[in-house]
Coordinates of C-alpha atoms and ligand atoms in Angstrom, one line a residue:
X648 CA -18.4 -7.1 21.2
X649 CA -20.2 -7.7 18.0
X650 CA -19.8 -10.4 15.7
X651 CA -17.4 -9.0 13.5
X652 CA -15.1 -8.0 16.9
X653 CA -15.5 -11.6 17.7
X654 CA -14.5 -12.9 15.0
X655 CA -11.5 -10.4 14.3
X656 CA -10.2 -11.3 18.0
X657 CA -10.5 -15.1 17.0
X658 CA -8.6 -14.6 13.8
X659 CA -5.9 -12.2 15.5
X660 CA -5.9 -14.9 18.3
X661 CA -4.7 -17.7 15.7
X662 CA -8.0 -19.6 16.4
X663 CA -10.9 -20.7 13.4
X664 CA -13.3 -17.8 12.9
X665 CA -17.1 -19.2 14.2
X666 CA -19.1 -18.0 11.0
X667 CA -22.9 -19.7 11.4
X668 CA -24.0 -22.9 9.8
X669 CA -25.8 -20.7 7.5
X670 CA -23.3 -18.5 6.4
X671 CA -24.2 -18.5 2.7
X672 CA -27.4 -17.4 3.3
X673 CA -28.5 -13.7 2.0
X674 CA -29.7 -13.5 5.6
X675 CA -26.8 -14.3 7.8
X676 CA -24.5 -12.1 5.1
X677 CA -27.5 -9.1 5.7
X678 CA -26.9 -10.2 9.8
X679 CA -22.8 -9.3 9.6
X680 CA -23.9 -6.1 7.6
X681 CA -26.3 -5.0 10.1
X682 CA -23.3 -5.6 13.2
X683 CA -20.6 -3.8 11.3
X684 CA -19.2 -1.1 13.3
X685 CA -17.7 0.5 10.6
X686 CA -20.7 0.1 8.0
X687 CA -21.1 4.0 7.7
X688 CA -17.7 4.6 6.1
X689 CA -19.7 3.0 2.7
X690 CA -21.4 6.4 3.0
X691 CA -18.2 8.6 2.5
X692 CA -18.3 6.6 -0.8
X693 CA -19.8 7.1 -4.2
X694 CA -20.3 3.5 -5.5
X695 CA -21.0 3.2 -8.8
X696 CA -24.7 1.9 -10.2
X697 CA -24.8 -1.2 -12.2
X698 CA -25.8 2.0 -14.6
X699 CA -23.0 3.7 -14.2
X700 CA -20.2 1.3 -14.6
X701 CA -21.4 0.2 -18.1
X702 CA -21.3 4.2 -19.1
X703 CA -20.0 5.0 -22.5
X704 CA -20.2 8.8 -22.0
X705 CA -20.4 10.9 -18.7
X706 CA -23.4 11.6 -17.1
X707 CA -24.7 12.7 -13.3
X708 CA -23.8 11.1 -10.5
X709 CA -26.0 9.9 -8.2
X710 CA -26.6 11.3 -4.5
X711 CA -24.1 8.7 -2.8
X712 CA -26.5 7.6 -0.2
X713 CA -29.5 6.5 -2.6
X714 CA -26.6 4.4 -4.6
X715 CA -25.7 3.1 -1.1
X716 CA -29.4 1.7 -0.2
X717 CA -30.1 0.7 -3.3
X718 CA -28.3 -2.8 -2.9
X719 CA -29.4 -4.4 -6.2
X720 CA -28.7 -1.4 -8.1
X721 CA -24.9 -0.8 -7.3
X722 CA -22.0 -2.5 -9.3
X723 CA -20.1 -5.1 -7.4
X724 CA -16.6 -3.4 -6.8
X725 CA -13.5 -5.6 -5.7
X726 CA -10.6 -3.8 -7.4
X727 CA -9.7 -1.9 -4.1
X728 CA -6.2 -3.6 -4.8
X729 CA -5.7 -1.7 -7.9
X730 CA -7.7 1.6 -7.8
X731 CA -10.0 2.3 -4.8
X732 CA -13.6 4.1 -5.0
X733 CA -13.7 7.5 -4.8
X734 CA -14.6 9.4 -1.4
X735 CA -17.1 12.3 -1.5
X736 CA -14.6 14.5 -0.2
X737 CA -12.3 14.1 -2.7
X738 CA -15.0 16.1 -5.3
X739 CA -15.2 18.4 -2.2
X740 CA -11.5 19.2 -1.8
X741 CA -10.5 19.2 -5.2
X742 CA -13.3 21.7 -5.5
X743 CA -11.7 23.8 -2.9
X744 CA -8.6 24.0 -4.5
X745 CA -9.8 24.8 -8.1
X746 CA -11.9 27.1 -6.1
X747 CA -9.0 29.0 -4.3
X748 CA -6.7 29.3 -7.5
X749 CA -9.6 30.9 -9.3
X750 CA -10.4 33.6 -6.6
X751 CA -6.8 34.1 -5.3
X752 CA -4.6 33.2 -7.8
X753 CA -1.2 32.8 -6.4
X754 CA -1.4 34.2 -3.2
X755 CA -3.2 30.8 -2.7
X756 CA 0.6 29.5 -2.4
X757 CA 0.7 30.9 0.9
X758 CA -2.7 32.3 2.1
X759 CA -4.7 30.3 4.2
X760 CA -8.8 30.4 3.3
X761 CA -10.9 31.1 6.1
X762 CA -11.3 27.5 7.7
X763 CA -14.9 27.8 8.4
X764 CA -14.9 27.7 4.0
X765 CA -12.3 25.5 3.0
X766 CA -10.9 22.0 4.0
X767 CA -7.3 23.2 2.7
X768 CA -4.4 25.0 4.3
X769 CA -2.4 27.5 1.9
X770 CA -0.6 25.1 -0.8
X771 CA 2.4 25.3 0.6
X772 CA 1.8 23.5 3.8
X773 CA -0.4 20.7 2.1
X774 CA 1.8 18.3 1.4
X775 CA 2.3 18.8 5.3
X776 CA -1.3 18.0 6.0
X777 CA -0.8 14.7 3.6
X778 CA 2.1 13.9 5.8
X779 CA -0.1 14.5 9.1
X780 CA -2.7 12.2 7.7
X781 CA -0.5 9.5 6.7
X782 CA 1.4 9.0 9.6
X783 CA -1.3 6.9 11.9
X784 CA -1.5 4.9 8.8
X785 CA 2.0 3.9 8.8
X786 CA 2.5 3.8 12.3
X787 CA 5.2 6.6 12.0
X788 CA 6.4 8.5 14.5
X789 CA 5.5 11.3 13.7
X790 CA 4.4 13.5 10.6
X791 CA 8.3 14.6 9.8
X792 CA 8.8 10.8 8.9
X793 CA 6.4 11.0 6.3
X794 CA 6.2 12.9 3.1
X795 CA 3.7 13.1 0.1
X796 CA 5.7 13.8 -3.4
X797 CA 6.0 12.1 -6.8
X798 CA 4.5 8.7 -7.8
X799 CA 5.9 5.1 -6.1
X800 CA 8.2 4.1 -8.5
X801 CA 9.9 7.9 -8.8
X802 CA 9.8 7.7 -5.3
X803 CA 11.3 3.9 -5.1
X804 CA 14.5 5.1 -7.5
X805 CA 14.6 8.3 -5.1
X806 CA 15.4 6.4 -2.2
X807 CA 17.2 4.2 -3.9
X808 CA 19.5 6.7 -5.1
X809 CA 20.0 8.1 -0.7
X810 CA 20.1 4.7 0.8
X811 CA 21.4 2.1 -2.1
X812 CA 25.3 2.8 -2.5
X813 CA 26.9 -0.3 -3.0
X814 CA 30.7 -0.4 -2.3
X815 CA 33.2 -2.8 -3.8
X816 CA 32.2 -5.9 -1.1
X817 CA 29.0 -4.7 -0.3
X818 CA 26.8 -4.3 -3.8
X819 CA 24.0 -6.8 -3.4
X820 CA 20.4 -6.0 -2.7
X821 CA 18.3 -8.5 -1.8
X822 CA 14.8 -8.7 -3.3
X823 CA 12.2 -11.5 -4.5
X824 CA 10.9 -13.9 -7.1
X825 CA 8.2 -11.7 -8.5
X826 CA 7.9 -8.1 -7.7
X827 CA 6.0 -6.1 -9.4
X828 CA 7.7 -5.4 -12.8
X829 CA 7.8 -1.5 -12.1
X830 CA 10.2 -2.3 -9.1
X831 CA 11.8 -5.4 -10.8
X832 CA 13.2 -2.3 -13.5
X833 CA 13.8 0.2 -10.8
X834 CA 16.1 -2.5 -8.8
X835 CA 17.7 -3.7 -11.8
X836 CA 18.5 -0.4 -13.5
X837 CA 19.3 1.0 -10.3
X838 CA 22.4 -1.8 -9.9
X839 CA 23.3 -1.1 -13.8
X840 CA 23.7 2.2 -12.6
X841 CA 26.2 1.7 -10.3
X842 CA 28.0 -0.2 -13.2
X843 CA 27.2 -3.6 -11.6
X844 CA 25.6 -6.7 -13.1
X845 CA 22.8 -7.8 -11.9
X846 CA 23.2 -11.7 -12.6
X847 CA 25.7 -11.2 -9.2
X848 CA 24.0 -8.3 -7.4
X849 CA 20.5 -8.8 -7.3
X850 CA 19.2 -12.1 -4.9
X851 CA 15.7 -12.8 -5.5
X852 CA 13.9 -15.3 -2.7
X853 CA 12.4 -17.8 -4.1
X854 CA 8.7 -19.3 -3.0
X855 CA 8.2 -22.9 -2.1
X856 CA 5.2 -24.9 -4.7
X857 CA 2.6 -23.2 -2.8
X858 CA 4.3 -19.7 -4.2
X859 CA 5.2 -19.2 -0.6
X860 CA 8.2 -17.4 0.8
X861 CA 8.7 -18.4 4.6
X862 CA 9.9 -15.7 7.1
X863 CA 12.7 -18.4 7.9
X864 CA 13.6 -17.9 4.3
X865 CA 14.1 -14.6 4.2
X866 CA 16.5 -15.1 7.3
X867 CA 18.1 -17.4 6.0
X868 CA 19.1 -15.8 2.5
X869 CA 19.8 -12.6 4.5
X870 CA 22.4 -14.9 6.5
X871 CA 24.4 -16.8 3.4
X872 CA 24.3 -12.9 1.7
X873 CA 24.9 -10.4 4.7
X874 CA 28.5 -9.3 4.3
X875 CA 28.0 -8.6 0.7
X876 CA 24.3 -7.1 0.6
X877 CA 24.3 -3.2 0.5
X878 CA 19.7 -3.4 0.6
X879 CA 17.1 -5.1 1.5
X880 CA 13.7 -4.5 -0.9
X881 CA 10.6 -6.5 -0.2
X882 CA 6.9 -5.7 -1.0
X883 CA 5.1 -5.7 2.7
X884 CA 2.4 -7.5 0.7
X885 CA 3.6 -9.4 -2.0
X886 CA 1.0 -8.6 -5.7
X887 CA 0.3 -11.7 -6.8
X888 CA -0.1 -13.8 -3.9
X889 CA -1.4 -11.5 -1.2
X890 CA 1.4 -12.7 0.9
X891 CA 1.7 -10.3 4.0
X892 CA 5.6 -10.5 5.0
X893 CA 6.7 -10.2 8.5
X894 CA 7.6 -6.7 8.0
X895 CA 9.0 -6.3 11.7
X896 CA 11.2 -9.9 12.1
X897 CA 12.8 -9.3 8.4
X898 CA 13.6 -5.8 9.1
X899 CA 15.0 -6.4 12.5
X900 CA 17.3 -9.2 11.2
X901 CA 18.7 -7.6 8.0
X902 CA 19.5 -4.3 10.0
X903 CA 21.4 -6.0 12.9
X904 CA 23.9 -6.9 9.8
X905 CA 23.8 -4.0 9.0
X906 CA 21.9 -3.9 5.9
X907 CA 20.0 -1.2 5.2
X908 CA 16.2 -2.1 4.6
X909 CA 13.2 -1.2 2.6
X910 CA 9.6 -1.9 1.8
X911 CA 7.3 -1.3 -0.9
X912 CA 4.1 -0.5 0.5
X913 CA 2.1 -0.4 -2.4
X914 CA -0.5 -3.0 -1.4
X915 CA -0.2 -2.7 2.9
X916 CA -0.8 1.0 3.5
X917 CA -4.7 1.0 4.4
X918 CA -5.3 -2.4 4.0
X919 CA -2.7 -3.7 7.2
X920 CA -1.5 -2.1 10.6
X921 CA 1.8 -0.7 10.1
X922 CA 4.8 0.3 12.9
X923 CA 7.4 1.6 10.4
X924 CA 8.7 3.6 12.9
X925 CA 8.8 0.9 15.7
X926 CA 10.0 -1.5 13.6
X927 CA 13.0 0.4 12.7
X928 CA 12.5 0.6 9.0
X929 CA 14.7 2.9 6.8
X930 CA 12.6 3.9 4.2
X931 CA 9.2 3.0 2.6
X932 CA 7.0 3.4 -0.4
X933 CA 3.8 3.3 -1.5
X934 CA 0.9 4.4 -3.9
X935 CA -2.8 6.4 -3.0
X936 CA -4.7 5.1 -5.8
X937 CA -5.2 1.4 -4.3
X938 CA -6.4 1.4 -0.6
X939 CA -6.2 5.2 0.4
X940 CA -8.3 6.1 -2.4
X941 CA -6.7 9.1 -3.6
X942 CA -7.5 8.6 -7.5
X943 CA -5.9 7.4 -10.3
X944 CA -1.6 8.5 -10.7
X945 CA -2.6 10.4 -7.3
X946 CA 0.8 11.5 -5.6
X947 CA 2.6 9.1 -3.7
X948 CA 4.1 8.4 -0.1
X949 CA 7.8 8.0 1.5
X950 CA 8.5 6.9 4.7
X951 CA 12.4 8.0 5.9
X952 CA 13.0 7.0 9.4
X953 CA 14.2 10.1 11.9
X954 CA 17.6 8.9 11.9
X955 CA 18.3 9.8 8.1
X956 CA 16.5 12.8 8.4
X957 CA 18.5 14.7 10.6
X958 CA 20.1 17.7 9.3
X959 CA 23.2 19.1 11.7
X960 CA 25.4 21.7 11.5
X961 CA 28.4 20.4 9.9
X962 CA 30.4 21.2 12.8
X963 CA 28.9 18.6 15.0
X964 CA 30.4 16.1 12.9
X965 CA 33.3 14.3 14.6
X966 CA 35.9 16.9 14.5
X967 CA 34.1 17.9 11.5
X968 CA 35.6 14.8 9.7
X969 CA 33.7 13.1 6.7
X970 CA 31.5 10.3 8.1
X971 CA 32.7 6.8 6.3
X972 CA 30.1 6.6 3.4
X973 CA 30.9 2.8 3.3
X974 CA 28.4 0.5 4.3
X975 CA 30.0 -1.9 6.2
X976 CA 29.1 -0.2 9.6
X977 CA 26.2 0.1 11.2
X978 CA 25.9 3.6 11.6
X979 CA 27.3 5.2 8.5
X980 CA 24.0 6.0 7.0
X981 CA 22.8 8.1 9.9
X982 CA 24.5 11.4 9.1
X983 CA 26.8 12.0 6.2
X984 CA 28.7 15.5 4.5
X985 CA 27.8 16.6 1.4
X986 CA 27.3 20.3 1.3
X987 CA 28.8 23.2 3.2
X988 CA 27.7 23.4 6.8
X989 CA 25.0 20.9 7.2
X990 CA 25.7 17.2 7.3
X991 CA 22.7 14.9 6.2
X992 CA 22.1 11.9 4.2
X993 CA 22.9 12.6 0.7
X994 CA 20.2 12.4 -1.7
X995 CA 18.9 13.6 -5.2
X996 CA 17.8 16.8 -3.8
X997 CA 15.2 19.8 -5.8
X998 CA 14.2 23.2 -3.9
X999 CA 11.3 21.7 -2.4
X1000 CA 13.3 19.4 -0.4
X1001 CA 14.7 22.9 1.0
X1002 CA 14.2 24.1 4.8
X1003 CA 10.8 26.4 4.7
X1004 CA 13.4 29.0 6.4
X1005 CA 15.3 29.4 3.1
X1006 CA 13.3 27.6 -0.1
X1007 CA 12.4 31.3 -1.2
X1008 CA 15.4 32.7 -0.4
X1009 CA 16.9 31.3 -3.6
X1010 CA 20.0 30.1 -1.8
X1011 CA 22.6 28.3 -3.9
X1012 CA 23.6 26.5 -1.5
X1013 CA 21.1 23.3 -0.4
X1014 CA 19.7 23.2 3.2
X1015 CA 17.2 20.5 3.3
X1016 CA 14.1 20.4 5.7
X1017 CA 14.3 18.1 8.5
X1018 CA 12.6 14.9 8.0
X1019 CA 11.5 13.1 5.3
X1020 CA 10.1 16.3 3.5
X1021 CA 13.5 16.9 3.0
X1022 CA 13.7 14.5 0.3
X1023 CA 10.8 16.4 -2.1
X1024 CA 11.9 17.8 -5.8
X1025 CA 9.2 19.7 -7.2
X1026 CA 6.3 22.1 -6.6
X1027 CA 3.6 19.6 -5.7
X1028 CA 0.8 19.4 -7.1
X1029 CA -1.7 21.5 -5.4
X1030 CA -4.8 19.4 -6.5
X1031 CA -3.2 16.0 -6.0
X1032 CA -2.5 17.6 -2.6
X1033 CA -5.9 18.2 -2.7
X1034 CA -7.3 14.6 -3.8
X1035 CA -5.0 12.9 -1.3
X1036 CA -5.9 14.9 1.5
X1037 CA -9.4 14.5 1.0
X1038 CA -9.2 10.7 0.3
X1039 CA -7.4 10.8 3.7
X1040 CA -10.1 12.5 5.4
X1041 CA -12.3 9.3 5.5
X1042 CA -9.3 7.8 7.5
X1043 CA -9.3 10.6 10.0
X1044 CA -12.9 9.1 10.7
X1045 CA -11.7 5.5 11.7
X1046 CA -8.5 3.7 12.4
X1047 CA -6.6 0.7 11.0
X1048 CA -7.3 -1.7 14.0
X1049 CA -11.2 -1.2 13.3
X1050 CA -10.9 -1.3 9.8
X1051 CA -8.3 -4.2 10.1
X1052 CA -11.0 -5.9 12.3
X1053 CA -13.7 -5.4 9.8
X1054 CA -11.2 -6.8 6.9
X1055 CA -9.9 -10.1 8.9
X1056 CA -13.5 -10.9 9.0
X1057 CA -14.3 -10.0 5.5
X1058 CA -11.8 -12.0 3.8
X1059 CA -12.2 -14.9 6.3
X1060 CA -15.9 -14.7 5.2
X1061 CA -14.9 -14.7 1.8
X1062 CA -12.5 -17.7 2.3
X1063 CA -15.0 -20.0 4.0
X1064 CA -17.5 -19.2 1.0
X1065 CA -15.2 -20.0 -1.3
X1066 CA -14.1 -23.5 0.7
X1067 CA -17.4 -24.2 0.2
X1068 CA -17.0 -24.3 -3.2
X1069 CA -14.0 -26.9 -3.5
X1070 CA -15.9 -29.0 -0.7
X1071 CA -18.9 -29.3 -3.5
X1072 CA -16.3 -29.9 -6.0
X1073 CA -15.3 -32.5 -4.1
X1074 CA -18.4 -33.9 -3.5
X1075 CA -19.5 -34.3 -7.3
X1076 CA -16.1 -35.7 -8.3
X1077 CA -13.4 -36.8 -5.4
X1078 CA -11.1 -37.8 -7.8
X1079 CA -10.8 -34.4 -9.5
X1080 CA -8.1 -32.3 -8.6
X1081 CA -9.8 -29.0 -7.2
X1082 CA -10.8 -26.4 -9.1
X1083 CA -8.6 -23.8 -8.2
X1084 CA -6.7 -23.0 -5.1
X1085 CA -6.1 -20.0 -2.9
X1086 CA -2.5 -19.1 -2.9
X1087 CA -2.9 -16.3 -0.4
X1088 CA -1.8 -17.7 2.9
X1089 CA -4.5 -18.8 5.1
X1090 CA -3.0 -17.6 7.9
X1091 CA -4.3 -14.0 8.7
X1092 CA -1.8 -12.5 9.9
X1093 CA 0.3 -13.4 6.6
X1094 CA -2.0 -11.7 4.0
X1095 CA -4.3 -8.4 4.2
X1096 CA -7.6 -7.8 2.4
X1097 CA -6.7 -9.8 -0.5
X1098 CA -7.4 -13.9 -1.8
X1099 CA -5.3 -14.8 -4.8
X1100 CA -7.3 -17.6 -6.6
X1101 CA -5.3 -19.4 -9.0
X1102 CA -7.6 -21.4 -11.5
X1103 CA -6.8 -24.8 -12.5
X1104 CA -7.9 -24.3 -15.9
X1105 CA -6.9 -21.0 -17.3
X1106 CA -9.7 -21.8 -20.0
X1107 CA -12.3 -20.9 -17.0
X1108 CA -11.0 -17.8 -16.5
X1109 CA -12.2 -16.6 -19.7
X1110 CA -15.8 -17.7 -18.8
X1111 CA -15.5 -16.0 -15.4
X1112 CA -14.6 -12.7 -16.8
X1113 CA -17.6 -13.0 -19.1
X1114 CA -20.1 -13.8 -15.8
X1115 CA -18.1 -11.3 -14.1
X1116 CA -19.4 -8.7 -16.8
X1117 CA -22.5 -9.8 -16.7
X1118 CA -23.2 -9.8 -12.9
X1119 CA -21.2 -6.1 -13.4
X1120 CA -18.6 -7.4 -10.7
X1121 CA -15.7 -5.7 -11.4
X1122 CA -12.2 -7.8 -9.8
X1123 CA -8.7 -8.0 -10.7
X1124 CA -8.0 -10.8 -13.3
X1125 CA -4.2 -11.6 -13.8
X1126 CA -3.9 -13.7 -17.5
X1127 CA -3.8 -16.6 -17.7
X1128 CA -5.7 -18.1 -14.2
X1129 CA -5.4 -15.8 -11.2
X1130 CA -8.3 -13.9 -10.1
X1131 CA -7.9 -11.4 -7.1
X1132 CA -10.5 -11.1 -5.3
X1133 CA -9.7 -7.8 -2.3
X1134 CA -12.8 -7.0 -0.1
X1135 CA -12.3 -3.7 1.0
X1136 CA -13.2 -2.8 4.7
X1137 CA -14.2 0.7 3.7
X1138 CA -17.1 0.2 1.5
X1139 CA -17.3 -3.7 0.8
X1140 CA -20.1 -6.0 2.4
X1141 CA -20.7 -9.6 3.3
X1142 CA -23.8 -9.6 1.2
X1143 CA -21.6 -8.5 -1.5
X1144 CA -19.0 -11.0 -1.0
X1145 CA -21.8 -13.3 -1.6
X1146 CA -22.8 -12.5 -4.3
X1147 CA -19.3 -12.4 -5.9
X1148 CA -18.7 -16.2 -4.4
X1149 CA -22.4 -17.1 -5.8
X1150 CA -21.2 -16.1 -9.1
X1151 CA -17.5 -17.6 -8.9
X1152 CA -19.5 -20.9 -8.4
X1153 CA -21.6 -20.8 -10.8
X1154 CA -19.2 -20.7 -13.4
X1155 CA -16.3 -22.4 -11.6
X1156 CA -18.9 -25.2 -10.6
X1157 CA -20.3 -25.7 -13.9
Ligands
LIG2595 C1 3.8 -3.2 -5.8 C2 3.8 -2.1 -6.8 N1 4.9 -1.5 -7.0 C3 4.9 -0.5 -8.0 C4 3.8 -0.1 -8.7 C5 3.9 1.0 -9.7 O1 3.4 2.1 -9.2 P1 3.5 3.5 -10.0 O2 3.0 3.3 -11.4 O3 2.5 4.4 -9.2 O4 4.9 4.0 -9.9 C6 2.6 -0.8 -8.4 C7 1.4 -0.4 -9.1 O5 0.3 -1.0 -9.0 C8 2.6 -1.8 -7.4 O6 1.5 -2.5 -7.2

């Protein structure tokens, strides 16, 4: 087992992590490096030179390997939580595609390349491949529960429009304190939709002083709201704080009263080990540009569970009866009539949500594919097809428990260094209230890669960006005093978490 195992089984084990008496030396950092099982990935990555991040105008990149060795040279990147590096291979299967349209032209819709020559399948069965890529990642059951279209929030309002339909006595959807504002507008304009107000259909959680929201919480506001809540909507890590919900408990309590229930994944996909299927989620959401890497806007994920996306025969319908489309039963949602001779759950539906066996048959009538796909619009895009898959390729080269491994140990690394901080704080002034505090749970299995440092003085903040820009680190700074700070498994290090803490002290310190 090596050291980062170790400590990863400690941490999953509920037990203290054992990092060395020395564990803010460059040494014992340059130690955990050296043990990493999963230090190679950094490779897949082009990280950007100290050079390179200050650029005004474009210029070459450099071979991503030198930029790798040469430690002192590279910036210090921490902004996995917002946009992730970019992997070599998304420049490689973008390529391919740009490629492909230039020599074939449309028949690239539905021409395979010769494998041996190109990473891609024809452009019609990418998004497909995306799905077949993404599924390990979410824990789904398989590749039909999974579907690459739109962007997050398109996708949020599209499943929002199939699984949110709020009856008389059943109109509330349950969400919390602070989500991020795209979602706050979906949720809210989604209920004004439905001609409701949201001052009586929207129940946000609210966090204890520590900004924390307990799983017995969550239960509990489910309990005094069930009979009139239509949705349940909850981040599966929360923006601000980093807080990691208890994506399997919440779900299975809201569903057995039959609410119907839904995550955004925005910040948990890549970063935490996901069982949507298991866990008997409805539907998800999330982005590509944060921990999958897929690039900037890149084209978004939807998780549906197999029991919405069946698509029957009308006739296998109770005596071919309409379904109840109330949500006051359990099982109302599972199949429902909307079109002539297929039952399925309604939905905003475009002629790529269309079975394969009649999309270019220009049918009038709508006979969606089987599975989540069924629940695409539009003609993807064939090179954000392109940038997603080949983002996803450097997952097809791991899996989340190793990487979760890796990133329990990171970000407990991170957190000791960063105690050490307050403890010297302490030390030069014990009547001064601390410096800052974490407000990411310190409980591991409540948060993923990411710390949440909330600065006592929102003046210092200021004075840390300026360090920050100096040092190039680049990190996520949320005005007026947050600071979040998200070591990223893939191509993070411990020596570069120490240097990031070394400079935080400095400043916060002085
Ligand atoms: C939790 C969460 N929800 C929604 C969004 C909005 O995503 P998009 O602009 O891709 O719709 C973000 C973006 O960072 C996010 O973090």
């Amino acid at each position: 087992m090596t050291a980062i195992t170790e400590i990863a089984t400690a941490l999953r084990a509920g037990q203290k992590p054992k990092f060395a008496d020395h564990a803010d030396s460059p040494a014992y950092a340059a130690e955990l490096d050296a043990k990493d099982p999963v230090r190679h990935l950094r490779n897949e990555f082009i990280i950007p030179t100290r050079q390179m991040i200050n650029r005004k105008s474009l210029g070459p990149l450099p071979s991503t390997v030198d930029a790798q060795d040469a430690q002192p040279e590279h910036a210090l990147y921490f902004c996995g939580n917002s946009l992730g590096l970019q992997p070599t291979t998304v420049g490689e299967y973008v390529r391919a595609q740009l490629a492909t349209w230039a020599s074939i032209g449309v028949k690239g819709h539905f021409n395979a390349l010769d494998p041996a020559t190109t990473p891609l399948p024809a452009w019609q069965d990418m998004a497909a491949q995306c799905a077949k890529q993404m599924a390990p990642l979410v824990g789904a059951a398989s590749a039909d529960e999974v579907v690459a279209m739109n962007t997050l929030t398109v996708n949020l309002h599209l499943m929002m429009a199939s699984f949110y339909r709020p009856t008389a006595t059943r109109h509330k959807i349950i969400a919390e304190w602070k989500p991020f504002p795209s979602d706050s507008y979906a949720l809210e304009s989604q209920i004004q939709w439905h001609g409701l107000d949201v001052a009586t259909s929207l129940i946000e959680l609210q966090p204890d002083e520590n900004l924390y929201i307990s799983t017995e919480s969550v239960l509990a506001t489910i309990d005094e709201h069930a009979a009139e809540t239509a949705l349940l909507l909850l981040p599966g890590i929360q923006y601000y704080t980093g807080q990691l919900f208890d994506v399997q408990r919440i779900t299975a309590h809201a569903r057995s009263k039959g609410i119907v229930v839904g995550w955004d994944l925005a910040h948990a996909v890549g970063n935490v080990e996901l069982q949507l299927h298991d866990w008997d989620v409805d539907f998800a959401v999330w982005c590509t540009y944060k921990y999958l890497n897929a690039g900037p806007g890149s084209i978004a994920g939807a998780f549906v569970h197999q029991r919405h996306g069946k698509v029957e025969p009308k006739s296998t319908t109770a005596n071919g009866k309409t379904p109840p489309q109330s949500q006051d039963g359990k099982d109302d949602l599972d199949v429902d009539v909307r079109h002539a001779g297929f039952a399925y759950q309604p939905r905003l539906s475009g002629w790529y949500g269309g079975d394969l066996s009649v999309r270019f048959t220009m049918a009038k009538t709508f006979q969606p594919t089987p599975g989540a796909q069924g629940f695409q619009l539009s003609n993807p895009s064939a090179i954000d097809l392109a940038s997603l898959s080949g983002a996803l390729a450097v997952y097809d080269k791991t899996d989340m428990h190793t990487l979760r491994n890796k990133s329990l140990a990171l970000t407990a690394y991170a957190e000791k260094l960063l105690d050490g901080i307050l403890q010297d704080a302490l030390s030069h002034d014990a009547a001064a209230a601390p410096p800052f505090r974490i407000i990411t749970p310190a409980n591991p299995a409540e948060r993923g890669a990411q710390l949440s440092i909330l600065l006592r003085d929102g003046n210092v903040l200021a004075a840390l960006a300026a360090a920050m820009d100096e040092a190039d680190i680049v990190m996520d700074q949320r005005k007026p005093n947050v600071v979040r700070f998200a070591p990223v498994p893939l191509y993070n290090t411990f020596a570069d978490v120490l240097k990031v803490v070394s400079v935080l002290r400095r400043v916060i310190l002085s």
